[in-house]
Each structure stands twice: as structure tokens, then as C-alpha cells.
XYZ file of C-alpha atoms in Angstrom:
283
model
C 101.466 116.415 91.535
C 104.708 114.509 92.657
C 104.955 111.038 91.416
C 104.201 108.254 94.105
C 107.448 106.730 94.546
C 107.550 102.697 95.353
C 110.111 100.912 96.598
C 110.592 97.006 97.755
C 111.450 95.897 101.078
C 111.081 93.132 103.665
C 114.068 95.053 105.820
C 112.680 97.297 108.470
C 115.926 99.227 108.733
C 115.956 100.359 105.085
C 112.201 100.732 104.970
C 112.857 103.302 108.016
C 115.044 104.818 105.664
C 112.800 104.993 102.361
C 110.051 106.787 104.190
C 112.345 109.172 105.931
C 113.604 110.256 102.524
C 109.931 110.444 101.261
C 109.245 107.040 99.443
C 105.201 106.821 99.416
C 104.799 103.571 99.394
C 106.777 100.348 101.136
C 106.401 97.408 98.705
C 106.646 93.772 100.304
C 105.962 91.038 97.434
C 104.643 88.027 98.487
C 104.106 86.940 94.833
C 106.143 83.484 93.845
C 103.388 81.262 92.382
C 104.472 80.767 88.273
C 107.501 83.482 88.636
C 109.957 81.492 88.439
C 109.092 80.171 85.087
C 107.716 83.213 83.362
C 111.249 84.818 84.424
C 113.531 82.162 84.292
C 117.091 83.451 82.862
C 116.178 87.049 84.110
C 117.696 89.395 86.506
C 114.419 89.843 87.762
C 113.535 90.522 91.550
C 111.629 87.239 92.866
C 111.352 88.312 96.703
C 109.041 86.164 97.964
C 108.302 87.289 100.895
C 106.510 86.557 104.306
C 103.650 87.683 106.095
C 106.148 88.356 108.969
C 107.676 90.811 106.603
C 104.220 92.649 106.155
C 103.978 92.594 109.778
C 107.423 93.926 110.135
C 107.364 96.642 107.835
C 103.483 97.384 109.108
C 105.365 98.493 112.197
C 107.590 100.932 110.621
C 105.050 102.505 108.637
C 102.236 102.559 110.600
C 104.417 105.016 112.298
C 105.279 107.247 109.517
C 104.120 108.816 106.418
C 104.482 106.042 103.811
C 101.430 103.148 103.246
C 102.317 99.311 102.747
C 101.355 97.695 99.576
C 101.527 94.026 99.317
C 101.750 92.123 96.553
C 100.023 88.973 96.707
C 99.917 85.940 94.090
C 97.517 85.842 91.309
C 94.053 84.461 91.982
C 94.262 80.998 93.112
C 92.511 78.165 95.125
C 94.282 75.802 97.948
C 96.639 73.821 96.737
C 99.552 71.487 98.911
C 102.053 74.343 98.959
C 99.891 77.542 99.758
C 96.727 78.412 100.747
C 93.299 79.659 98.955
C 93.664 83.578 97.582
C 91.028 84.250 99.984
C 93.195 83.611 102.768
C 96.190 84.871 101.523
C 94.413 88.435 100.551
C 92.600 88.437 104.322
C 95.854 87.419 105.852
C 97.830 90.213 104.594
C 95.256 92.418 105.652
C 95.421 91.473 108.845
C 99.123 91.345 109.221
C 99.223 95.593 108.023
C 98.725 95.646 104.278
C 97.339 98.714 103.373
C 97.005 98.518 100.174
C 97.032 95.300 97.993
C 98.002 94.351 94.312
C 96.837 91.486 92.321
C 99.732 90.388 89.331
C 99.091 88.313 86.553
C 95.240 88.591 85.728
C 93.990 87.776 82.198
C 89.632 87.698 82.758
C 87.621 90.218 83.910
C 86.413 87.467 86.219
C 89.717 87.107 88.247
C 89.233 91.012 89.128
C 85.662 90.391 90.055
C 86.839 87.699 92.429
C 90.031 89.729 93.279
C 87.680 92.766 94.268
C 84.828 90.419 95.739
C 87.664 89.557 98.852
C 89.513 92.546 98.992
C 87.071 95.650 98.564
C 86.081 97.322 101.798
C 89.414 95.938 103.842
C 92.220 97.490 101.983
C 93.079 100.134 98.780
C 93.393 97.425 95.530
C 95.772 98.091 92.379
C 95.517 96.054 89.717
C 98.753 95.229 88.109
C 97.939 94.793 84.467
C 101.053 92.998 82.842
C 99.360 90.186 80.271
C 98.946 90.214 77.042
C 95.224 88.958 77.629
C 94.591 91.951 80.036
C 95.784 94.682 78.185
C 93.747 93.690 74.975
C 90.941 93.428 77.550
C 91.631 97.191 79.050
C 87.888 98.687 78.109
C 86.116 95.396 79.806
C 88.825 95.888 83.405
C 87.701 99.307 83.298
C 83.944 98.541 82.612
C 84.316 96.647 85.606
C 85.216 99.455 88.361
C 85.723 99.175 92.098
C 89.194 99.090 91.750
C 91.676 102.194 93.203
C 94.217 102.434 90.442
C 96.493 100.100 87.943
C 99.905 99.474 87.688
C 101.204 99.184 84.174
C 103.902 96.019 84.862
C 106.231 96.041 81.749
C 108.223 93.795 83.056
C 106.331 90.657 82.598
C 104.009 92.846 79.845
C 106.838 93.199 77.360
C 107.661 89.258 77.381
C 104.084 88.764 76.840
C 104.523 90.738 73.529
C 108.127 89.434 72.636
C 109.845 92.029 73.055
C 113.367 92.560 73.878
C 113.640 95.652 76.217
C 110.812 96.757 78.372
C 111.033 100.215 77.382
C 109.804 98.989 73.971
C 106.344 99.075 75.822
C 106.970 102.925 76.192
C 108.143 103.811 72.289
C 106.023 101.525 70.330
C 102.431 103.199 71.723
C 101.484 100.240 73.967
C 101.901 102.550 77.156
C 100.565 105.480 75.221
C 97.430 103.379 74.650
C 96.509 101.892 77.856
C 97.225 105.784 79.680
C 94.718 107.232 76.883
C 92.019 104.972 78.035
C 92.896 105.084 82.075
C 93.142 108.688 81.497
C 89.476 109.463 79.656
C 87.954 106.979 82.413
C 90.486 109.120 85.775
C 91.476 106.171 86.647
C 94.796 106.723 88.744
C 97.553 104.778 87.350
C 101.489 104.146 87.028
C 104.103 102.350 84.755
C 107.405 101.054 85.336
C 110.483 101.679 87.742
C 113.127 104.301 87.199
C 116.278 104.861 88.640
C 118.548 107.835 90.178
C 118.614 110.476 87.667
C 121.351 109.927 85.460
C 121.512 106.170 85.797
C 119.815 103.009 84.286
C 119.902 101.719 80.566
C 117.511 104.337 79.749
C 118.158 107.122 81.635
C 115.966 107.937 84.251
C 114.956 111.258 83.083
C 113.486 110.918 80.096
C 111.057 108.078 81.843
C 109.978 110.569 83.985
C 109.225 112.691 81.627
C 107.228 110.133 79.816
C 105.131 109.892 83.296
C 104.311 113.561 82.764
C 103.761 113.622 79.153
C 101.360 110.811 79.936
C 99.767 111.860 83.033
C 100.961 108.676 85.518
C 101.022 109.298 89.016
C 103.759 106.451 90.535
C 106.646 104.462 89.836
C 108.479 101.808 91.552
C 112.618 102.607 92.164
C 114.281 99.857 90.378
C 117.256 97.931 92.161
C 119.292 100.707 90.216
C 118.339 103.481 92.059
C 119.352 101.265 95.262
C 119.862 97.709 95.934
C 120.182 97.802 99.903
C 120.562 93.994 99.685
C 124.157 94.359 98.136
C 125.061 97.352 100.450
C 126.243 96.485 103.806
C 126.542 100.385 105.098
C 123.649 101.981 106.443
C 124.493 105.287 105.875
C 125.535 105.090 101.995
C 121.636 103.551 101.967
C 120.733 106.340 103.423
C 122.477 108.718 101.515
C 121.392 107.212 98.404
C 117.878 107.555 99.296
C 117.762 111.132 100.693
C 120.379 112.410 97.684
C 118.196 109.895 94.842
C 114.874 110.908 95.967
C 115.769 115.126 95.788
C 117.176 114.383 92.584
C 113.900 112.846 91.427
C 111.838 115.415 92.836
C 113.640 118.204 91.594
C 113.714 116.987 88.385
C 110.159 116.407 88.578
C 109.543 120.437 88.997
C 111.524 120.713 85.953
C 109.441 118.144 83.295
C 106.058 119.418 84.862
C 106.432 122.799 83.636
C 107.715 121.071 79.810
C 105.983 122.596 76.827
C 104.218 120.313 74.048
C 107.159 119.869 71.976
C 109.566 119.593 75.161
C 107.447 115.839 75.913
C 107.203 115.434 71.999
C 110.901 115.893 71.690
C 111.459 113.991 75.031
C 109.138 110.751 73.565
C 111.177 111.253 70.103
C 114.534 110.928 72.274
C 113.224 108.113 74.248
C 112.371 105.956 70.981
C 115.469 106.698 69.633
C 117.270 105.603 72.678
C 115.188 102.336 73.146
C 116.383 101.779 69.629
C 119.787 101.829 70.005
C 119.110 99.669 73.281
C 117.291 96.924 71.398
C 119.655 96.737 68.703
C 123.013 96.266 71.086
C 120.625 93.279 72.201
C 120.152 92.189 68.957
C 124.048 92.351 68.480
C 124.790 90.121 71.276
């Protein structure tokens, strides 16, 4: 089964685009509360965006083939700058979201709640990217209701102290969480990727990792496109109909690998990471 390919967007025109090539899923991120600081110094995305955006998007792919997944913030109550969870979640529901992610989470408790507003009104995905959470995987699963996780090593692999978040692939953290989403078919995902032959670890051998390991989606990275530096439609579109072939027909490729194709692959990939981490060390 092809990967479900993510991608985030609050521009209709480029959403139009992503679906049209065959991206699965259009990814508006509302998420902003405690960002900043966890990522400060990064080249991180921090997008921030509307419920106008979910509304806008809603219209382009309510038409099409691809779902909207919104990111909201993590579980919160009203405050003087934003409004209760509750009404966030319900909002974006009502605005298009089809499917809704919850970042951040540490307790078993904040899912309950999570799933307690959510369930019955839109798909959920929990995006597991804390220390606390992964150490708590067997208690998130125990707790069920839930339509699939997102493995965010992004924000996972500062949680650990690590320097490259591709660590979280070669060191056995990934490895560990997919074993136990895996024996409990629970769908799930890691990570973002970029056009084949691009990013610091090429994309590839990370989607051969997401075979080896039995994930099912992936977000593009601002490396496979970032439409907000690209003023031409058509390269945007060209970079999404030639990126997304590429990634598909490379897909047909690592499904059919042999055991010792994804052992050798895995044995490449911590090699590379290697080599990655120490040029940071170097700097």
C-alpha cells in the first residue's frame, strides 16, 4: 500500500495543486501555543494558521480526492489570547477539518480529553512527539479510540537531546514505538521526506525505512517543495506532479525489497545519520 503523502498549506492555489498530483492529505496547522519556545533557533515551520485557512482549503478539497487534517494546539483551557480546546477542536470541525491532530501530549489523560471532544465529529491522529508520551506508548495504546499516530521527530528528538532527527530512526527509538503500533494494527507514520534524491538524508533510504517498518504516511518536508519561496505556479506544479511519481515509483521498488535489502538499507541509513551528526558536532 502507497504511503499517505502530507503536505502543509493555507494556499488554496497550491493545495489545488497537491491533490491534483495525488497528495492524500492537505495539512493546515493551527498549532502556535509553546512553539515558539520549544523551537526557538530552528528552521522549523511555525504556520500558525487560521480557521479561514481550514475553511479555504475545505473548499478545495471537499471537491477532490485529498482529506483536510488540522492541526490544532495541545490540550488547553481559555486563556486571554485563545480560546478553550473544546472550542478550538469543534471550531475546526465546523470550518471543514476532516481529520484532526493533537501535538504535544504527555498523560494518557490529555488523549482521554482530546478523544472525549473530538470522537464521533472527525478522524483523530495523535501526534506522539514527547519524551513523556513515548515512554508512555503501551498506556496511549491501552487507551484506544484513536484512528492512527504520527511519530513527530521533530520536536521528539529535542526531547531526547539529540542532534539530528534521523537519530530517532538509527538508534531503535522509531523501531520501538512501530513494533508496538504494529502488534496492536494501529495505523501509523513518522517523519517528512523529500524528492527522491534530495534532503540531508536522502529521501530514499527513509522510505525505505517506512517499508521495512510497516508506516503508512509521511509529511513532504519544505524540501520536497516550499511553494512559499516560489513565485511560479507552474514550477509548483511541476515539482509536485514530477516529486510525487518519483516517490511513488520508488515506492514499487522498496516494497518488493528482500530482508537483507531493508537490513542493508537500515545499516546505510545509520551510517549516514552518523556522518550527519558528526559534521554537526564539527561545527
Amino acid at each position: 500500500m502507497a504511503l499517505g503523502l502530507m503536505y502543509i498549506t493555507n494556499n488554496p492555489q497550491v493545495a489545488a495543486i497537491a491533490q491534483t498530483a495525488g497528495v492524500d492529505r492537505i495539512f493546515v496547522d493551527m498549532e502556535y501555543i509553546g512553539k515558539e519556545e520549544r523551537q526557538a533557533g530552528m528552521n522549523t515551520v511555525k504556520s500558525h494558521h487560521t480557521y479561514q485557512d481550514i475553511k479555504n482549503i475545505s473548499a478545495v478539497t471537499r471537491n477532490g480526492n485529498s482529506r483536510l487534517l488540522v492541526r490544532v494546539n495541545p490540550m488547553h483551557e481559555a486563556a486571554k489570547d485563545y480560546c478553550s480546546s473544546k472550542e478550538e477542536i469543534e471550531t475546526a470541525v465546523s470550518c471543514g477539518a476532516d481529520i484532526i491532530m493533537l501535538p504535544m501530549f504527555k498523560t494518557c489523560k490529555e488523549v482521554e480529553s482530546f478523544l472525549n471532544i473530538a470522537y464521533g465529529k472527525a478522524k483523530t491522529m495523535l501526534l506522539l512527539e514527547t519524551k513523556e508520551a513515548a515512554q508512555k506508548i503501551d498506556e496511549i495504546i491501552a487507551v484506544g479510540g484513536f484512528d492512527e499516530i504520527h511519530i513527530g521527530l521533530n520536536d521528539l528528538h529535542l526531547a531526547y537531546g539529540k542532534k539530528f532527527m534521523f537519530e530517532l530512526l538509527s538508534d531503535g527509538t522509531v523501531d520501538r514505538l512501530a513494533y508496538k503500533l504494529n502488534s496492536n494494527a494501529i495505523r501509523f507514520g513518522f517523519g517528512g521526506i523529500a524528492r527522491i534524491g534530495y534532503g540531508t538524508l536522502p529521501a530514499e533510504y527513509i522510505i525505505a525505512e517506512h517499508y521495512r517498518l510497516n508506516s503508512q504516511s509521511a509529511i513532504l518536508s519544505r524540501s520536497f517543495c516550499n511553494a512559499n519561496t516560489i513565485d511560479d505556479t507552474q514550477t509548483i506544479r511541476r515539482l509536485f506532479n514530477e516529486g510525487i511519481k518519483n516517490i511513488r515509483d520508488f515506492e514499487k521498488k522498496a516494497s518488493a525489497y528482500t530482508s537483507d535489502e531493508y537490513f542493508n538499507n537500515h545499516k546505510t541509513v545509520v551510517s549516514l545519520v552518523e556522518k550527519i551528526v558528526e559534521g554537526f558536532n564539527g561545527k
